[in-house]
Coordinates of C-alpha atoms in Angstrom, one line a residue:
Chain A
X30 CA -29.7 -78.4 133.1
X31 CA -31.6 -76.3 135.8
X32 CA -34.9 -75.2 137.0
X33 CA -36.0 -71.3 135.9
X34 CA -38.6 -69.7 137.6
X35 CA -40.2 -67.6 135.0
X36 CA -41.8 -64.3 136.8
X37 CA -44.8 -64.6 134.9
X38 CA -45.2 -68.4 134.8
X39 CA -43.2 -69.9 137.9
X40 CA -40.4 -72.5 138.4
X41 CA -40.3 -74.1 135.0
X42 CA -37.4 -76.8 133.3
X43 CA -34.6 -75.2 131.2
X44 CA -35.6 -76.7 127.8
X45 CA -38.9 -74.3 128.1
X46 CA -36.7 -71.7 127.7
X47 CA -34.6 -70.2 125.1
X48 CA -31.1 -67.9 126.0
X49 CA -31.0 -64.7 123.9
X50 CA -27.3 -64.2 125.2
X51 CA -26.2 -60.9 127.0
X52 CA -28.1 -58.5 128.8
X53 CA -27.9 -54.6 128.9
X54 CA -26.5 -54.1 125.7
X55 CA -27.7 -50.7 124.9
X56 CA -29.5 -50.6 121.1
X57 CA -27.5 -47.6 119.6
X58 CA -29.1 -44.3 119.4
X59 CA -27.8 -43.1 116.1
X60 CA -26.8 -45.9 114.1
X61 CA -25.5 -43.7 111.4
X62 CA -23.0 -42.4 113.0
X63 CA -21.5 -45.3 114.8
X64 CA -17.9 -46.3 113.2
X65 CA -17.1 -49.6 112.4
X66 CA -15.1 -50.6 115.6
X67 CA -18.4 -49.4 117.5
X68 CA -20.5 -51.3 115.0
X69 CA -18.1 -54.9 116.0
X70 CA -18.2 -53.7 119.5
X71 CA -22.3 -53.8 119.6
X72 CA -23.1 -57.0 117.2
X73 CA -20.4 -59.1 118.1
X74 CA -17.9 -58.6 121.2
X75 CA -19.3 -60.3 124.2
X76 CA -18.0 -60.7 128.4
X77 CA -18.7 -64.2 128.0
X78 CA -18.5 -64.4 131.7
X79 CA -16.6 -67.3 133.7
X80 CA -18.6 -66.2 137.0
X81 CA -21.8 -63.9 137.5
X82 CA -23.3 -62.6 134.3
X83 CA -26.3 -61.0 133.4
X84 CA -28.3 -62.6 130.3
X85 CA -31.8 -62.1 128.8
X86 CA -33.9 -65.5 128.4
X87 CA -37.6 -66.2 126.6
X88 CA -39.5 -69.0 127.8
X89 CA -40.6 -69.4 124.5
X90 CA -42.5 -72.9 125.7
X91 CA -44.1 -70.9 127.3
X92 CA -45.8 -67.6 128.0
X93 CA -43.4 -66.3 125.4
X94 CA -41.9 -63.0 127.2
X95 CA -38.7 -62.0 128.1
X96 CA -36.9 -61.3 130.9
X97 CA -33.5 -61.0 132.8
X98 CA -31.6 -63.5 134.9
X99 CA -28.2 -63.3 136.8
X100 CA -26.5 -66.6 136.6
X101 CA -23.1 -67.9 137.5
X102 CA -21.8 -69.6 134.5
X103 CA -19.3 -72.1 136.2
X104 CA -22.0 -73.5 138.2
X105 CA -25.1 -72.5 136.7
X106 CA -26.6 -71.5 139.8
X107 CA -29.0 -68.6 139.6
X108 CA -28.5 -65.6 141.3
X109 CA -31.8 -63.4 140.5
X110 CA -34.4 -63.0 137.6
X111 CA -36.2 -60.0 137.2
X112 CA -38.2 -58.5 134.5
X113 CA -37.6 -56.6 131.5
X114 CA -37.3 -52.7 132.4
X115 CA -36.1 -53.0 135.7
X116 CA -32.4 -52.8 137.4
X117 CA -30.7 -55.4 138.4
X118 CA -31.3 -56.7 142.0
X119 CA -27.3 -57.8 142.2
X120 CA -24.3 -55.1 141.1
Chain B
X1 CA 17.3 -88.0 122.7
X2 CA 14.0 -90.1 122.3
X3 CA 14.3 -93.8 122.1
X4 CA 12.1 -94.3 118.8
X5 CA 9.0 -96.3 118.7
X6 CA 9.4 -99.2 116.5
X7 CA 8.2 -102.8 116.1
X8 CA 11.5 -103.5 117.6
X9 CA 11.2 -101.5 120.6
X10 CA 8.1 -102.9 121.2
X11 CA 9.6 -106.6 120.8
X12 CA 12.5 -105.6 123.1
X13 CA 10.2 -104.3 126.0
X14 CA 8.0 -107.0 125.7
X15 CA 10.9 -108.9 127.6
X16 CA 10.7 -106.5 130.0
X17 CA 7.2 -106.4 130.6
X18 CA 7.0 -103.2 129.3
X19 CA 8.6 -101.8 132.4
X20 CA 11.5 -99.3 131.2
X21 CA 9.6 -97.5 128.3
X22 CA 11.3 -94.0 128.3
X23 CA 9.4 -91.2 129.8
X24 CA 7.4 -89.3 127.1
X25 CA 8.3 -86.0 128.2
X26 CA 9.7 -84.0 131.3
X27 CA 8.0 -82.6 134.1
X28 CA 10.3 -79.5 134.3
X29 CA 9.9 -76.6 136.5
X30 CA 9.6 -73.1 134.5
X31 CA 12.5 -71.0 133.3
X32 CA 12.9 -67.4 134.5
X33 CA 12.3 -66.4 130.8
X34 CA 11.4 -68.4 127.6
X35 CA 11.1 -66.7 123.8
X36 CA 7.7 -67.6 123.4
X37 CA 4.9 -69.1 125.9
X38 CA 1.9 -71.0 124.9
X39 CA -0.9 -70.8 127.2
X40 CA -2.8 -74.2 127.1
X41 CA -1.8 -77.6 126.4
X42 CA -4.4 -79.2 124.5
X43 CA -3.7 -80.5 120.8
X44 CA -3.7 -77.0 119.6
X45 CA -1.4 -75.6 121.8
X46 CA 0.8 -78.6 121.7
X47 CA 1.0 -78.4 118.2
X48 CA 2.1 -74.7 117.8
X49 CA 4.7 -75.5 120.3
X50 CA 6.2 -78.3 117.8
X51 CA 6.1 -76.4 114.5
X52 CA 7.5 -73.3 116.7
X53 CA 10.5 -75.5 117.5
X54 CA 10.5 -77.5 114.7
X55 CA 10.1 -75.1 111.4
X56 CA 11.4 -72.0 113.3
X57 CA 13.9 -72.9 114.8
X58 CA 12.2 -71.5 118.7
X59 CA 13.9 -73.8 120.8
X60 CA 13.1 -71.8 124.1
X61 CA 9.5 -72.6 124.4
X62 CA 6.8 -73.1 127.4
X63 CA 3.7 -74.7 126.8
X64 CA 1.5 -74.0 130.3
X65 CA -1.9 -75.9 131.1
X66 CA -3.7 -75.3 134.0
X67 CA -4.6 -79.1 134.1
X68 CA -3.0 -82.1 132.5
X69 CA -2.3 -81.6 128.8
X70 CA -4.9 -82.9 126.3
X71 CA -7.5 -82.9 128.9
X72 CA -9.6 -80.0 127.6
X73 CA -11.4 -80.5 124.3
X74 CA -8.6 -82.5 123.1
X75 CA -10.0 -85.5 125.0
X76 CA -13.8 -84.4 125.1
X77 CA -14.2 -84.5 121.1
X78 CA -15.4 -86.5 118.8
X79 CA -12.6 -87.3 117.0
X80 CA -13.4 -86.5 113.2
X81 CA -11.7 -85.3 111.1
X82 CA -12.8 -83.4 107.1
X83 CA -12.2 -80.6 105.2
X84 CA -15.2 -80.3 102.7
X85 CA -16.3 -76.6 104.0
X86 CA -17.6 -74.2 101.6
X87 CA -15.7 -71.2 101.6
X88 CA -12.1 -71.1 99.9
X89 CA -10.7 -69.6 103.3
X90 CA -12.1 -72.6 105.0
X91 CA -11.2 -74.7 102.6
X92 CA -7.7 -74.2 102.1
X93 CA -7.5 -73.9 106.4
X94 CA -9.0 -77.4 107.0
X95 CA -7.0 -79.5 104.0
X96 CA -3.9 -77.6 105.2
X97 CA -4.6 -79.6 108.1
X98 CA -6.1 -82.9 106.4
X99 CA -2.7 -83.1 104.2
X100 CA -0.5 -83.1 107.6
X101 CA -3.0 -85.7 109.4
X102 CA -1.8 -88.1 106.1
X103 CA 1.7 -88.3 107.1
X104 CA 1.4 -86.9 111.0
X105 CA 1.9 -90.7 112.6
X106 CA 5.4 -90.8 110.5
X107 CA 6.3 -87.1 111.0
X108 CA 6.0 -87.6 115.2
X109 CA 6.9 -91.5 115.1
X110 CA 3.7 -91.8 116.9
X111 CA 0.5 -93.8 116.2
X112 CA -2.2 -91.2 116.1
X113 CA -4.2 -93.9 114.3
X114 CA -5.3 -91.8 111.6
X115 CA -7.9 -93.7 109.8
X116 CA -9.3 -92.0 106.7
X117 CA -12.7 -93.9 106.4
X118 CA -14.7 -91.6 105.1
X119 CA -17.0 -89.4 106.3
X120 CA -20.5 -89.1 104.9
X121 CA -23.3 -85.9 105.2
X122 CA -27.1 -86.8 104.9
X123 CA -29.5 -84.6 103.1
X124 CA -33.0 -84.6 104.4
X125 CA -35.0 -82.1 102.9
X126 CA -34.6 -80.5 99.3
X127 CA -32.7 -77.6 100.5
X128 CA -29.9 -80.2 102.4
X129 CA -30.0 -81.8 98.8
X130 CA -29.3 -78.3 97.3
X131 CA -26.9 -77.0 100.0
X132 CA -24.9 -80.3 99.9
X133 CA -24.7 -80.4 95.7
X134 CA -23.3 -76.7 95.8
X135 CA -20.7 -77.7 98.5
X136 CA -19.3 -80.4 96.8
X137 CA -18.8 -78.9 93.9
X138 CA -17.1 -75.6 95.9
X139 CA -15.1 -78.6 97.5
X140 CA -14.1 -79.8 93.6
X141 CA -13.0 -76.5 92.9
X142 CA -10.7 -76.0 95.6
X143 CA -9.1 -79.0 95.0
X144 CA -10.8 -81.1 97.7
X145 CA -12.4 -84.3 97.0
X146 CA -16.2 -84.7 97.1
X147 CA -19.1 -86.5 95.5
X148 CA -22.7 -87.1 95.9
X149 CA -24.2 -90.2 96.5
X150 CA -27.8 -90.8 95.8
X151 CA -30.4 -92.4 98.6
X152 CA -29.4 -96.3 96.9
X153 CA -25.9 -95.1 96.9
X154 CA -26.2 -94.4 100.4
X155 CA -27.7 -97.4 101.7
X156 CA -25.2 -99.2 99.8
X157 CA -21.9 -97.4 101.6
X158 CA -23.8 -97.7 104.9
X159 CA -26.2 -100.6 104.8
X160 CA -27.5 -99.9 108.3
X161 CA -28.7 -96.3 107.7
X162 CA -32.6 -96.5 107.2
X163 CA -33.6 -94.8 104.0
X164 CA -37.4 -95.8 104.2
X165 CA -39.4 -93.1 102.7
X166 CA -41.7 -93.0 105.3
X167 CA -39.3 -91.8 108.2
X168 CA -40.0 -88.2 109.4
X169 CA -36.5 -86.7 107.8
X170 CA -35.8 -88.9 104.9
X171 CA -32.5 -90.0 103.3
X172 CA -32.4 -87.5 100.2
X173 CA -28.9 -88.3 99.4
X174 CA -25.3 -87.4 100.8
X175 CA -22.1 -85.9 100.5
X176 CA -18.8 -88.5 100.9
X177 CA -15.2 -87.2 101.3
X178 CA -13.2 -90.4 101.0
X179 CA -10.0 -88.3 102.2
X180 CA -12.0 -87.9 105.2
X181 CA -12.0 -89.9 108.6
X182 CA -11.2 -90.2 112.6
X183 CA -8.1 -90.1 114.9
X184 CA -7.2 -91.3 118.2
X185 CA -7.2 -87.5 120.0
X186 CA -5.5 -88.8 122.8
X187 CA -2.4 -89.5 120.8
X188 CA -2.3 -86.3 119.3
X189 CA -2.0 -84.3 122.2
X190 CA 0.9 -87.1 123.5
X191 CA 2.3 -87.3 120.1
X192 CA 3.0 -83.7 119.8
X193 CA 3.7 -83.4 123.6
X194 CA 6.6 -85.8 122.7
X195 CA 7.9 -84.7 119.8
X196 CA 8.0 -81.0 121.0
X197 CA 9.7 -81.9 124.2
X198 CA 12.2 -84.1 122.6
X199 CA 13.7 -80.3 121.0
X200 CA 13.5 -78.6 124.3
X201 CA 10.0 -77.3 124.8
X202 CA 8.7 -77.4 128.7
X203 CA 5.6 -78.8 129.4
X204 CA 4.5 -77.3 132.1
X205 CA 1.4 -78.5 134.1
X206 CA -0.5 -78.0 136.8
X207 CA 0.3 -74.3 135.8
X208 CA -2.5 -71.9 135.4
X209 CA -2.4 -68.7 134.2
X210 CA -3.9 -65.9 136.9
X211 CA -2.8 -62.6 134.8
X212 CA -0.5 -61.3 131.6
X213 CA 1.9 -58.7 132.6
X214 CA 2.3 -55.6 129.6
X215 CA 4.3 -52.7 129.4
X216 CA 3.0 -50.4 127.5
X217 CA 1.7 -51.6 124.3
X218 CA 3.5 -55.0 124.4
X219 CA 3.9 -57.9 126.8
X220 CA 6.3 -58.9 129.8
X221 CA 4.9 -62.3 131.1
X222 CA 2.7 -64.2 132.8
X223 CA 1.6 -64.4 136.5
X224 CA 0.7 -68.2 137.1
X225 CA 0.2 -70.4 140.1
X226 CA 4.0 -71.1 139.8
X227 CA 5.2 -67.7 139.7
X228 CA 5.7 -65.2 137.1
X229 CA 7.6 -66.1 134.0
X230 CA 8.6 -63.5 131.5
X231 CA 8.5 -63.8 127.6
X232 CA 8.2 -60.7 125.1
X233 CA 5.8 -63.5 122.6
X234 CA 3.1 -65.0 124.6
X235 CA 0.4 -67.4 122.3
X236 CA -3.3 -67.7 124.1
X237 CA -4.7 -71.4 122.9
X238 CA -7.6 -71.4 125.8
X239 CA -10.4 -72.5 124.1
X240 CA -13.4 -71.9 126.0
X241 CA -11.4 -70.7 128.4
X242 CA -10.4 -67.9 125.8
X243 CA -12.5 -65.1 127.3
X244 CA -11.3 -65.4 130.5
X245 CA -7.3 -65.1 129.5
X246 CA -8.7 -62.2 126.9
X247 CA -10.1 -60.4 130.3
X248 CA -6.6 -60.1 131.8
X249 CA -5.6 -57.4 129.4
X250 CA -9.1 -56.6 129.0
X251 CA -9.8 -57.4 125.4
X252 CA -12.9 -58.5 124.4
X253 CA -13.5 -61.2 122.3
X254 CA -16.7 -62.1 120.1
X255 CA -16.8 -65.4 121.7
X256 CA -19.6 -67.3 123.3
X257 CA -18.5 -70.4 125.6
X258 CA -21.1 -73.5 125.4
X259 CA -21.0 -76.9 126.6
X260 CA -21.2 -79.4 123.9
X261 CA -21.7 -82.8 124.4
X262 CA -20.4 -86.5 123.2
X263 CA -21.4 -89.7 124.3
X264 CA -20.3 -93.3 124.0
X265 CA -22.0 -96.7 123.8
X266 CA -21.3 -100.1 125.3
X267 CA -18.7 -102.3 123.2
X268 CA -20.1 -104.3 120.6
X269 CA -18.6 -105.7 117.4
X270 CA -17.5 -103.9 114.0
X271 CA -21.3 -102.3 112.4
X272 CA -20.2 -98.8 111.4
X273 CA -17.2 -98.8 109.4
X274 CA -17.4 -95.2 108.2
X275 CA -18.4 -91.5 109.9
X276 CA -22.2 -90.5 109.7
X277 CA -23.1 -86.9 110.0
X278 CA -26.2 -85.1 109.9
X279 CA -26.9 -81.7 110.3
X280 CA -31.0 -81.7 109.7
X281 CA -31.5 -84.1 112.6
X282 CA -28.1 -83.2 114.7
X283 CA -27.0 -86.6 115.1
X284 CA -23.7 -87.8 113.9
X285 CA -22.2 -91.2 114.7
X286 CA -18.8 -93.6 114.5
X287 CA -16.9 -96.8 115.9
X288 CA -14.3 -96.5 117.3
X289 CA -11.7 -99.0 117.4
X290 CA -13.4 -100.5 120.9
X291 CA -16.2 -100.8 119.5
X292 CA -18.0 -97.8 120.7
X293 CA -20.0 -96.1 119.5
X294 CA -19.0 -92.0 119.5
X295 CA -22.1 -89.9 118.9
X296 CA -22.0 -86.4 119.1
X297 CA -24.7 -84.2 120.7
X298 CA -25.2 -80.7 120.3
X299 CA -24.5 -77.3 122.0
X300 CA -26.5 -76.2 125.1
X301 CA -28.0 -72.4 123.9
X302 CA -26.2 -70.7 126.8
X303 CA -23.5 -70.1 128.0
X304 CA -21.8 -72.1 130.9
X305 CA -18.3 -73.4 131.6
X306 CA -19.6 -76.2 133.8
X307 CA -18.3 -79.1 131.4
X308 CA -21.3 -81.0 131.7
X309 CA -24.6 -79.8 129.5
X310 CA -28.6 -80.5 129.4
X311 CA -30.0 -84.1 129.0
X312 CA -32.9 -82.6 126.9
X313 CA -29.6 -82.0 123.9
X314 CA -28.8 -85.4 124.6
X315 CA -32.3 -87.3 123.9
X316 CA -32.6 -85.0 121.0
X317 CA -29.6 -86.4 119.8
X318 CA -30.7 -90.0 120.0
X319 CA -34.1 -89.6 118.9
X320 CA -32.7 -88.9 115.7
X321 CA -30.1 -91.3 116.1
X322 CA -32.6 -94.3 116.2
X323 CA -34.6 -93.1 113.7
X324 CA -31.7 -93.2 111.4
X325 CA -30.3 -96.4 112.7
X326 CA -33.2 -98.5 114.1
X327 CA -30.7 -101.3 114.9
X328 CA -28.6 -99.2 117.7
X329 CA -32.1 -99.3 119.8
X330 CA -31.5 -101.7 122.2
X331 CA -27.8 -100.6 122.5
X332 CA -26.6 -98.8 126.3
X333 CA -25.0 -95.8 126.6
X334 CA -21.6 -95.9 128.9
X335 CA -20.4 -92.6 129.3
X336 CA -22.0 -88.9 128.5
X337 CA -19.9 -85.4 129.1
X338 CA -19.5 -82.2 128.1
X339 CA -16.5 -79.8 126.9
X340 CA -16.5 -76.1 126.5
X341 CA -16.1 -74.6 123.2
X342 CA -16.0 -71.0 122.4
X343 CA -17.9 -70.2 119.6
X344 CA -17.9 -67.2 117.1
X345 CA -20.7 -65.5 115.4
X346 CA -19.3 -66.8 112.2
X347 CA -18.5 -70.5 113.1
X348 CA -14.9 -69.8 111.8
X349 CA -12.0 -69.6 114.1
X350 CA -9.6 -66.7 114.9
X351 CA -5.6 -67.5 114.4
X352 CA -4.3 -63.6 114.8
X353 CA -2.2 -61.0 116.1
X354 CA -4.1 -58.6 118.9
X355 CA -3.3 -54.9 119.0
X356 CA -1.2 -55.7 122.1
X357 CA 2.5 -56.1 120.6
X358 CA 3.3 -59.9 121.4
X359 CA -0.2 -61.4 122.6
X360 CA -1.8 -64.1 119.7
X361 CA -4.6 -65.8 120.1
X362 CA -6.0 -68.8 118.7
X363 CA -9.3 -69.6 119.3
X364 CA -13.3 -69.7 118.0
X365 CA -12.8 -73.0 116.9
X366 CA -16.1 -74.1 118.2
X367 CA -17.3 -76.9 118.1
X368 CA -15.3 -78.0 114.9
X369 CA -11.6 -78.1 116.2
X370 CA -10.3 -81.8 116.5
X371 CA -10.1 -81.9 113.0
X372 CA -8.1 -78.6 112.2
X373 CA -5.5 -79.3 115.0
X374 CA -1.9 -79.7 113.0
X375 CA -2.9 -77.2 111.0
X376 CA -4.0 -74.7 113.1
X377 CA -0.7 -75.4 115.2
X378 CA 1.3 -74.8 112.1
X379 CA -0.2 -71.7 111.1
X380 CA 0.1 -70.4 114.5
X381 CA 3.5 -71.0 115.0
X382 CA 4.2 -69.2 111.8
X383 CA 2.1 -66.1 112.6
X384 CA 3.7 -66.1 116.6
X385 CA 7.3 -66.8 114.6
X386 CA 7.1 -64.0 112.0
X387 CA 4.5 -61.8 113.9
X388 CA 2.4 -61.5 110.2
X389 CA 0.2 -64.4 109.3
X390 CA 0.4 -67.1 106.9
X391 CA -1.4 -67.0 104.0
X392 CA -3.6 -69.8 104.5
X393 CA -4.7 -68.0 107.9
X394 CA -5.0 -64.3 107.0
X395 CA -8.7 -64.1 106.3
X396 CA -9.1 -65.5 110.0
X397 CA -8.1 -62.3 111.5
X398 CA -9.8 -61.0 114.0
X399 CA -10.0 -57.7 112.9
X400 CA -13.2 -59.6 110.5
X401 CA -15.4 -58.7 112.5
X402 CA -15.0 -54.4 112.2
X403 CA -14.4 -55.1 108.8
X404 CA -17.5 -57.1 108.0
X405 CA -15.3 -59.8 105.9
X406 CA -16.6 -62.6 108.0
X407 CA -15.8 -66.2 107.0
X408 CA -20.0 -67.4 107.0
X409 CA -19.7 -71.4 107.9
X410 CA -22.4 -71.7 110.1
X411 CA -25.2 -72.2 107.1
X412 CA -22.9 -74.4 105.0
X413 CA -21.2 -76.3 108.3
X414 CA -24.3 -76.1 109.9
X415 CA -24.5 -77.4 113.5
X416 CA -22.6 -80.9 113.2
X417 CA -19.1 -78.8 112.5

């Protein structure tokens, strides 16, 4: 349970939100030609992070747009939240 | 050798005071080298540790935990215990287990106070009522008991439940698998811990893992907080924690970690003699023998290993809870927390061999895994033992997910699992 503070909305509660899981995972190009391992590797293999991680959220209670967030995941603490589009302010 | 628990023993230490019971288990340090090591000592681990030693004759064993054993989701977890899924793989994984709960207190001479009183699913809506009539009779088919009960039948097995008509989510009907029931998962994990130590495993805590040695294709050992220890078979029973031991020979898993969340109620007197689930609402409810009562909240949506979780899942929970039971409204909570469970896109778990010669893993049990823990512990010992799986856990490879064979329970479990 934390406080998000939505770039388009400001410093909101958590349950406004909803998580859509891992960020910068790259749509494929050619989704013909992607083998099966590729194919797992895209839909299902995740980090799942113990530590900094880079996620997309929605506050779907709210304005309804996306955007990224870097968050540690053993303490929940947020690190940055930028929009869609742009590059990560943390490495 | 292990004293064994008997009314007798218990008379004869009563006139001691109960002050030279034998110890449980060791404390030993770790071995240079052991045949096989399990990495965590929850019920899970525990368990494949036992049928390692006990059905394959492994003597040389190492269970590690980075804490104290059974202190993970073992002790977070609702304690319930079914096997009605829908899907044969399911099916035949989770009575594989339900058939060694019957005789587990006998098998470890330990009370794990396996108490088969049913467990009953609500319908709600016309679809529950649909979903629930086609899983009992897959459960029928594969040999698993199951039958529907009607909204008078209902009442009548659980007089408290309100089955007005005029409630937001009406009682349609239900599922009830007598077979069914709870567990003290405390004992479990000591029951096991016992029985496994008694033919030579180490329990080894206070022991975390901080990196797995391979050569080559295959691996060497562990590097833990007390040293490195080598072993050729190495069996990963992390739970949430799964990822991160997965990251050491980086392997990625298709695992999301989540706080889930349980919560307990002030003492009062016997008023639920039965387990409650339903999946419409998210609220599911028992006694235990205190006279708490265990409800079970939901997942948080993202992940976090903090072991703690939202309040917001929490009221959700018991908005439905006193809809459904209008008597528990002036009751107080006691305790609330949260345990980490890893949770794959299926909602089935993964017993399997990893392309890494020697390196198992057990895991994706979600937020289901109380109930499945002899026989996931059984079925992991035999695929660690004879490096192929069992048949029982073949389908819950983790190669399912190139494949596309995925093992769907998360529309027929739903979110109570």
């Amino acid at each position: 349970m934390f406080l998000i503070n939505c770039p388009y909305c400001g410093e909101r509660d958590q349950s406004e939100f909803s998580a859509g899981g891992e960020a910068h995972i790259v749509r494929p190009k050619q989704p013909t030609e992607l083998s099966d391992d590729q194919w797992a590797e895209y839909l299902f293999m995740r980090k799942n992070i113990k530590g900094v991680q880079f996620e997309r959220w929605n506050h779907s209670h709210g304005c309804r747009k996306w955007f990224n967030m870097v968050r540690d995941t053993s303490n929940d603490k947020i690190h940055a939240i930028y929009k869609m589009g742009e590059k990560p302010p943390i490495k | 050798m292990k004293n064994k628990y008997s009314i007798f023993s218990l008379i004869k230490n009563a006139f001691s005071y109960h002050e030279y019971w034998q110890r449980a288990w060791r404390d030993p340090e770790p071995k240079k080298e052991y045949d096989a090591i399990i990495i965590g000592g929850g019920g899970h681990g525990l368990a494949t540790a036992f049928y390692l030693a006990k059905k394959h004759n492994m003597k040389n064993i190492a269970v590690v935990e980075k804490s104290w054993i059974g202190g993970g989701n073992t002790g977070r977890n609702t304690t319930i215990i079914r096997s009605n899924y829908l899907w044969d793989a399911s099916a035949g994984l989770y009575d594989h287990a339900l058939k060694i709960w019957e005789s587990l207190s006998q098998e470890l001479n330990y009370n794990v106070m396996f108490s088969q009183r049913g467990v009953m699913n609500l319908a709600h809506n016309l679809q529950d009522v649909r979903d629930l009539k086609r899983r009992t009779h897959a459960n029928r088919l594969n040999g698993i008991d199951a039958v529907w009960l009607n909204t008078e039948q209902v009442k009548k097995f659980c007089p408290i439940i309100n089955t007005s008509p005029n409630i937001r989510y009406p009682v349609l009907g239900g599922t009830l698998q007598k077979r069914a029931g709870t567990a003290r998962h405390d004992a479990v994990a000591w029951g096991y811990a016992r029985g496994a130590d008694e033919m030579g495993v180490d329990i080894i805590q206070n022991c975390e893992v901080k990196g797995i040695k391979r050569k080559g294709d295959s691996v060497e050992g562990i590097e833990t907080t007390k040293g490195f220890i080598k072993s050729k078979k190495i069996g990963v029973v992390a739970a949430g924690h799964s990822s991160v031991i997965a990251k050491m020979v980086d392997l990625k898993l298709p695992l999301e970690s989540k706080p889930l969340q349980a919560l307990v109620s002030e003492p009062v007197k016997p008023i639920i003699d039965t387990v409650v689930m339903s999946n419409a609402v998210h609220a599911y409810v028992s006694q235990s023998d205190k006279g708490e009562l265990v409800i079970g909240a939901g997942t948080d949506a993202y992940v976090s290993y903090t072991q703690r979780g939202s309040h917001d899942v929490v009221e959700g929970t018991l908005k439905a809870i006193l809809e459904l039971y209008p008597i528990f409204s002036r009751m107080k909570m006691l305790r609330q927390w949260g345990g980490i469970v890893d949770i794959c896109p299926d909602a089935s778990p993964i017993i399997s061999k990893t392309h890494i010669k020697g390196l198992y893993f057990n895991c994706g049990w979600g937020t289901g895994g109380f109930k499945a823990t002899p026989g996931s512990g059984d079925l992991f010992a035999h695929t660690i033992a004879n490096d192929e799986p069992h048949k029982l856990n073949a389908d819950f490879n983790i190669n399912r997910f190139v494949s596309g064979d995925l093992v769907d329970e998360h529309g027929a479990a739903a979110v109570a699992h």
